Coordinates of C-alpha atoms in Angstrom, one line a residue:
M1 CA -25.9 -16.6 -29.8
I2 CA -22.9 -15.7 -26.9
R3 CA -20.0 -18.3 -26.8
N4 CA -18.7 -18.8 -23.0
G5 CA -15.2 -19.8 -21.8
H6 CA -13.9 -23.2 -20.7
G7 CA -11.8 -24.7 -18.6
E8 CA -10.2 -21.9 -15.3
A9 CA -11.5 -18.9 -15.7
G10 CA -13.1 -19.2 -18.9
G11 CA -10.2 -20.2 -20.6
A12 CA -7.4 -18.3 -19.4
K13 CA -3.9 -19.2 -20.3
R14 CA -1.9 -20.8 -17.2
P15 CA 2.2 -19.6 -16.2
G16 CA 3.9 -21.9 -17.6
P17 CA 6.6 -24.1 -15.4
R18 CA 9.1 -21.4 -15.5
A19 CA 7.0 -18.7 -14.9
R20 CA 6.9 -16.8 -12.0
R21 CA 4.8 -18.1 -9.1
A22 CA 1.0 -17.9 -9.3
V23 CA -0.2 -14.8 -7.6
R24 CA -3.3 -15.4 -5.6
V25 CA -6.2 -13.2 -5.0
W26 CA -9.0 -13.2 -1.7
C27 CA -12.2 -12.1 -2.3
D28 CA -14.9 -12.6 0.2
G29 CA -18.3 -12.1 1.2
C30 CA -22.1 -13.0 2.0
Y31 CA -23.0 -13.4 -2.1
D32 CA -26.3 -14.2 -0.9
M33 CA -29.0 -14.0 -3.9
V34 CA -25.9 -14.3 -6.3
H35 CA -26.7 -12.1 -9.2
Y36 CA -24.5 -10.9 -12.2
G37 CA -22.8 -8.0 -10.0
H38 CA -21.2 -10.8 -7.7
S39 CA -19.8 -12.0 -10.7
N40 CA -19.0 -9.5 -12.8
Q41 CA -16.6 -8.5 -9.3
L42 CA -15.5 -12.1 -9.2
R43 CA -14.1 -11.6 -12.8
Q44 CA -12.6 -8.3 -12.0
A45 CA -10.5 -10.0 -9.0
R46 CA -9.6 -13.4 -11.4
A47 CA -8.2 -10.7 -13.7
M48 CA -6.0 -9.7 -10.9
G49 CA -3.8 -12.4 -10.3
D50 CA -3.9 -16.3 -11.6
R51 CA -6.2 -18.1 -9.0
L52 CA -9.0 -16.7 -6.9
I53 CA -10.1 -18.1 -3.7
V54 CA -13.6 -16.9 -2.4
G55 CA -14.4 -16.8 1.4
V56 CA -18.3 -17.3 1.9
H57 CA -19.6 -16.2 5.3
T58 CA -21.7 -18.3 7.4
D59 CA -25.7 -17.5 8.1
E60 CA -24.7 -16.9 11.8
E61 CA -22.1 -14.6 10.9
I62 CA -24.4 -12.4 8.5
A63 CA -27.4 -12.7 10.4
K64 CA -25.2 -10.5 13.3
H65 CA -23.7 -8.1 11.4
K66 CA -26.3 -7.5 8.5
G67 CA -29.4 -9.7 9.3
P68 CA -31.1 -12.8 7.7
P69 CA -29.9 -14.2 4.4
V70 CA -32.3 -15.0 1.7
F71 CA -30.5 -18.2 1.0
T72 CA -28.6 -21.2 3.2
Q73 CA -25.0 -21.3 3.4
E74 CA -24.6 -24.3 1.7
E75 CA -26.3 -22.8 -1.1
R76 CA -24.2 -19.9 -1.0
Y77 CA -21.0 -21.9 -0.8
K78 CA -22.2 -24.1 -4.2
M79 CA -23.4 -21.0 -6.2
V80 CA -20.2 -19.5 -6.0
Q81 CA -18.1 -22.1 -6.7
A82 CA -20.5 -22.7 -9.7
I83 CA -19.2 -19.2 -10.9
K84 CA -16.7 -20.0 -13.6
W85 CA -13.8 -17.4 -12.8
V86 CA -13.7 -19.2 -8.6
D87 CA -10.9 -21.4 -8.5
E88 CA -12.0 -22.5 -4.7
V89 CA -14.5 -21.6 -2.2
V90 CA -13.4 -21.2 1.5
P91 CA -16.7 -22.0 3.6
A92 CA -16.9 -20.1 6.8
A93 CA -15.0 -17.3 6.0
P94 CA -14.4 -15.1 9.2
Y95 CA -16.6 -11.6 8.6
V96 CA -13.8 -9.5 9.0
T97 CA -10.9 -9.5 6.7
T98 CA -7.5 -10.2 8.3
L99 CA -4.2 -10.9 7.7
E100 CA -4.0 -14.2 8.9
T101 CA -6.4 -15.0 7.0
L102 CA -4.5 -14.2 3.9
D103 CA -1.3 -15.9 4.9
K104 CA -3.8 -19.0 5.8
Y105 CA -4.5 -19.6 2.3
S106 CA -1.8 -18.3 1.2
C107 CA -3.2 -15.2 -0.9
D108 CA -1.2 -11.7 -1.8
F109 CA -4.0 -9.7 -1.4
C110 CA -7.7 -9.3 -1.1
V111 CA -10.6 -7.2 -3.7
H112 CA -13.4 -5.9 -2.4
G113 CA -15.7 -3.8 -4.3
N114 CA -16.0 0.4 -4.4
D115 CA -18.4 0.3 -1.9
I116 CA -18.4 0.2 2.1
T117 CA -18.8 -3.2 4.3
L118 CA -18.8 -2.4 8.2
T119 CA -19.2 -4.6 10.8
V120 CA -22.0 -4.5 13.0
D121 CA -20.4 -2.1 15.5
G122 CA -19.7 -0.2 12.4
R123 CA -16.4 -0.8 11.2
D124 CA -14.3 -1.2 8.2
T125 CA -14.2 -4.8 7.8
Y126 CA -10.6 -4.5 5.4
E127 CA -9.0 -2.1 7.7
E128 CA -6.2 -4.2 9.0
V129 CA -5.4 -5.2 4.9
K130 CA -6.0 -2.0 3.7
Q131 CA -3.6 -0.5 6.4
A132 CA -1.1 -3.6 5.2
G133 CA -1.2 -2.5 1.5
R134 CA -2.3 -5.5 0.9
Y135 CA -6.1 -4.5 -0.1
R136 CA -7.2 -3.7 -4.1
E137 CA -10.6 -2.2 -5.4
C138 CA -13.1 -3.2 -8.4
K139 CA -15.3 -1.5 -10.1
R140 CA -19.1 -2.3 -8.4
T141 CA -21.7 -3.5 -11.4
Q142 CA -24.0 -0.3 -11.8
G143 CA -27.6 -1.0 -11.9
V144 CA -28.2 -4.3 -9.6
S145 CA -27.9 -4.8 -6.0
T146 CA -29.8 -7.2 -3.8
T147 CA -32.2 -4.8 -2.6
D148 CA -32.8 -4.1 -6.1
L149 CA -34.0 -7.1 -6.6
V150 CA -35.6 -7.5 -3.5
G151 CA -38.3 -4.6 -4.6
R152 CA -38.8 -6.3 -7.8
M153 CA -40.1 -9.3 -5.9
L154 CA -42.2 -7.4 -3.7
L155 CA -43.8 -5.1 -6.1
V156 CA -46.1 -6.7 -9.1
T157 CA -44.8 -4.2 -11.8
K158 CA -43.0 -4.9 -15.0
A159 CA -41.1 -1.8 -15.1
H160 CA -38.0 -3.7 -15.0
H161 CA -38.4 -5.4 -18.2
S162 CA -37.4 -2.3 -20.0
S163 CA -36.0 1.0 -19.9
Q164 CA -39.5 2.3 -19.9
E165 CA -39.9 5.0 -17.0
M166 CA -41.1 3.0 -13.7
S167 CA -44.0 3.0 -12.5
S168 CA -45.4 5.8 -9.4
E169 CA -45.5 2.4 -7.3
Y170 CA -42.0 1.3 -8.2
R171 CA -40.7 5.0 -8.1
E172 CA -42.3 5.4 -4.2
Y173 CA -40.4 2.0 -3.5
A174 CA -36.8 3.2 -5.4
D175 CA -37.0 6.4 -3.1
S176 CA -37.9 4.4 0.1
F177 CA -37.0 0.9 0.4
G178 CA -34.0 0.5 3.4
K179 CA -34.0 4.2 3.2
G180 CA -32.0 6.1 6.0
P181 CA -32.5 8.9 7.5
E182 CA -30.6 11.1 5.8
G183 CA -31.9 10.0 2.6
R184 CA -31.2 7.5 -0.3
N185 CA -28.2 5.8 0.0
P186 CA -25.7 5.0 -2.9
W187 CA -25.1 1.9 -2.4
T188 CA -28.5 0.1 -1.6
G189 CA -31.0 2.5 -3.5
V190 CA -32.6 0.7 -6.4
S191 CA -31.7 1.5 -9.6
Q192 CA -32.4 0.1 -13.6
F193 CA -29.3 -2.1 -15.5
L194 CA -28.5 -1.0 -18.7
Q195 CA -26.9 -3.6 -20.8
T196 CA -23.6 -3.0 -23.1
S197 CA -22.2 -5.1 -25.9
Q198 CA -18.7 -4.6 -23.8
K199 CA -20.0 -5.8 -20.7
I200 CA -21.5 -9.2 -22.6
I201 CA -17.7 -9.5 -24.4
Q202 CA -16.2 -9.8 -21.0
F203 CA -18.4 -12.5 -19.7
A204 CA -18.6 -14.3 -22.9
S205 CA -14.9 -15.3 -23.8
G206 CA -15.4 -18.7 -25.5
K207 CA -14.9 -21.1 -28.5
E208 CA -17.1 -22.6 -31.3
P209 CA -18.2 -26.7 -30.3
Q210 CA -14.6 -28.6 -30.7
P211 CA -14.5 -32.2 -32.6
G212 CA -15.5 -34.9 -30.4
E213 CA -17.8 -32.4 -27.9
T214 CA -21.4 -33.4 -27.9
V215 CA -23.4 -30.5 -27.7
I216 CA -26.5 -30.4 -25.7
Y217 CA -29.1 -27.7 -25.9
V218 CA -31.6 -26.6 -22.7
A219 CA -33.8 -23.5 -22.6
G220 CA -36.0 -21.9 -20.0
A221 CA -36.3 -18.3 -18.0
F222 CA -33.4 -19.1 -16.1
D223 CA -35.0 -16.3 -14.0
L224 CA -33.0 -14.9 -10.7
F225 CA -30.1 -17.3 -11.5
H226 CA -30.0 -20.0 -8.2
I227 CA -28.9 -23.2 -7.2
G228 CA -32.1 -25.2 -8.6
H229 CA -30.6 -23.7 -11.8
V230 CA -26.8 -24.7 -10.8
D231 CA -27.8 -28.5 -9.8
F232 CA -29.4 -28.6 -13.4
L233 CA -27.3 -27.5 -14.8
E234 CA -24.5 -29.4 -13.7
K235 CA -26.7 -32.3 -14.2
V236 CA -26.5 -31.7 -18.1
Y237 CA -23.0 -31.1 -18.2
G238 CA -22.4 -34.7 -16.7
L239 CA -24.5 -36.5 -19.4
A240 CA -21.1 -36.2 -21.7
E241 CA -17.8 -37.0 -21.6
R242 CA -16.7 -33.5 -23.1
P243 CA -19.9 -31.7 -23.2
Y244 CA -20.8 -27.9 -24.8
V245 CA -23.7 -26.9 -23.4
I246 CA -26.1 -24.0 -24.9
A247 CA -28.5 -22.4 -22.9
G248 CA -31.5 -20.7 -24.4
L249 CA -33.0 -18.0 -22.8
H250 CA -36.8 -17.0 -23.3
F251 CA -38.0 -13.3 -24.1
D252 CA -39.3 -11.2 -21.1
Q253 CA -42.6 -10.9 -23.1
E254 CA -42.8 -15.0 -24.0
V255 CA -41.9 -15.6 -19.9
N256 CA -44.0 -13.2 -18.8
H257 CA -47.4 -15.1 -21.2
Y258 CA -46.2 -18.8 -19.9
K259 CA -45.6 -17.4 -15.8
G260 CA -47.7 -14.7 -15.2
K261 CA -47.4 -11.9 -12.5
N262 CA -43.8 -9.6 -13.0
Y263 CA -42.1 -12.5 -14.2
P264 CA -39.5 -12.3 -15.3
I265 CA -37.8 -10.7 -12.1
M266 CA -34.4 -10.3 -14.4
N267 CA -35.0 -9.0 -17.7
L268 CA -33.5 -10.6 -20.6
H269 CA -30.2 -9.0 -20.8
E270 CA -29.8 -9.2 -16.8
R271 CA -30.1 -13.4 -17.4
T272 CA -27.8 -13.9 -19.9
L273 CA -25.1 -12.4 -18.0
S274 CA -26.0 -14.3 -15.1
V275 CA -26.0 -17.8 -17.1
L276 CA -23.0 -16.6 -18.7
A277 CA -21.0 -16.7 -15.5
C278 CA -22.3 -20.2 -15.0
R279 CA -18.9 -22.5 -15.5
Y280 CA -21.3 -25.4 -16.7
V281 CA -22.3 -23.5 -19.9
S282 CA -20.4 -22.8 -23.1
E283 CA -23.2 -20.9 -24.9
V284 CA -26.4 -18.4 -24.7
V285 CA -29.2 -17.8 -27.3
I286 CA -30.5 -14.5 -26.3
G287 CA -34.2 -14.6 -26.8
A288 CA -34.4 -18.5 -27.8
P289 CA -37.8 -19.9 -29.0
Y290 CA -40.1 -21.2 -27.1
S291 CA -40.4 -24.8 -29.3
V292 CA -37.2 -26.4 -30.4
T293 CA -37.8 -26.8 -33.9
A294 CA -35.5 -28.5 -36.5
E295 CA -34.5 -25.0 -37.9
L296 CA -32.7 -24.7 -34.7
L297 CA -31.2 -27.9 -34.3
D298 CA -30.2 -27.3 -37.6
H299 CA -28.3 -24.1 -36.7
F300 CA -26.4 -25.7 -34.0
K301 CA -25.0 -28.3 -36.8
E302 CA -27.1 -31.2 -34.3
P303 CA -27.6 -34.6 -35.7
K304 CA -30.6 -34.9 -38.7
R305 CA -32.0 -37.4 -36.2
R306 CA -34.6 -36.8 -34.0
G307 CA -36.1 -38.1 -30.5
I308 CA -32.8 -37.1 -28.4
F309 CA -35.0 -35.3 -26.5
C310 CA -33.8 -35.7 -22.7
Q311 CA -35.3 -35.1 -19.6
V312 CA -33.1 -34.3 -16.6
D313 CA -33.8 -34.1 -12.8
S314 CA -31.6 -32.0 -11.2
G315 CA -32.8 -33.2 -7.5
N316 CA -33.6 -29.4 -6.0
D317 CA -37.1 -28.1 -6.2
L318 CA -35.9 -24.7 -5.3
T319 CA -38.0 -22.2 -8.3
T320 CA -38.0 -18.4 -8.3
D321 CA -41.4 -18.7 -7.1
L322 CA -40.1 -20.2 -3.7
I323 CA -37.7 -17.4 -3.4
V324 CA -40.0 -14.3 -3.7
Q325 CA -42.3 -16.6 -1.2
R326 CA -39.3 -16.6 1.2
I327 CA -38.8 -12.8 0.5
I328 CA -42.6 -11.8 1.0
K329 CA -42.2 -13.9 4.5
N330 CA -39.3 -12.5 6.0
R331 CA -40.2 -8.2 4.1
L332 CA -40.0 -6.5 7.1
E333 CA -36.7 -8.2 8.4
Y334 CA -34.9 -7.6 5.3
E335 CA -36.2 -3.6 5.2
A336 CA -34.5 -3.9 8.6
R337 CA -31.1 -5.0 7.2
N338 CA -31.1 -2.3 4.7
Q339 CA -32.5 0.1 7.0
K340 CA -29.7 -0.8 9.6
K341 CA -26.5 -1.6 6.9
E342 CA -27.7 2.3 5.3
A343 CA -27.3 3.9 8.9
K344 CA -23.8 2.3 9.4
E345 CA -22.4 3.5 6.3
L346 CA -23.6 6.7 6.8
A347 CA -22.2 6.9 10.6
F348 CA -18.7 5.5 8.7
Q349 CA -19.2 8.4 6.3
E350 CA -19.7 11.0 8.8
A351 CA -16.6 9.6 10.5
M352 CA -14.3 9.8 7.9
R353 CA -15.0 13.5 7.2
R354 CA -14.4 14.5 10.6
Q355 CA -11.2 12.5 10.4
E356 CA -10.5 14.8 6.6
V357 CA -11.6 17.9 8.3
Q358 CA -9.1 17.1 11.5
P359 CA -5.8 15.6 9.8
E360 CA -3.8 15.9 12.5
R361 CA -5.7 13.7 15.0
E362 CA -5.7 10.6 12.6
S363 CA -3.7 8.3 14.7
D364 CA -6.2 8.8 17.1
C365 CA -9.1 7.5 14.7
D366 CA -10.7 4.1 15.3
F367 CA -11.5 3.8 11.2

């Protein structure tokens, strides 16, 4: 059982009235198929300042530079807003980050992961802010990528449920999906996630229920944590004036038993981090029982009365199955998107190598 944070940025202390000026941090991106890797980037960025402002690109901009997004811009805006380390969301943020954008939103600097983001013509999207010294880097989360998640959806395999050796079909996918002419790319290649206690501690910075708070228990798979889950949890959070929401996550085997195929797409540890990053959740039960028993309610010090079940309509019909259908429908486009991304990265790396070999021409370089 893991407790999550409440309040701004998961319970972080705010500077007092006589403290220094608040440091405003800027992040931007597509945030398509938001996963715990995105959340971890925003967690690290938030730790570098006092307020985190996140710009999210439009569908049109993403299609121009990368290929079709899986989720609409409105869905992506709301997903980012639901991450507990985010203070403000800026819709329709420009794809190329400029000093003008940072100044417009009074941001001191921007933060991005230690991977490459390029425009459609192969230019570094952070070139201007890097040259101005208003750029910071955070560590990319190993073991997860949108490419990997797409691969799990397209292949009927359960290899991602454990650390066992991948099936031959999944291995073939891992070695080929989105591969450019020079081979597997370190940023978009398929990999497997390894959970650590430190990662859980970083995501969970919470407290026990306080007097006067209403404890609300929900349970499910919460697979591919998406906008449907967010809408549901937001509704649950609004059921009480001072809610303390506990989310129970079922074991992988249990989810596979009632959903079949290769579900869950994300294993239990990955789903745990995804739910912990949500601002509406206070605590997570890892491996919660499928049936809510009296013993479970007693463990949470719930009232001894029964008949306390409440059904909540999220108002959103999006499911994990529908997300998978979106991916399958546009499979060729997503494969082309990843191939294009890797080709641009290879060209960029080659240009940087030439720049290192010929430093005297550095001022003439366009990168």
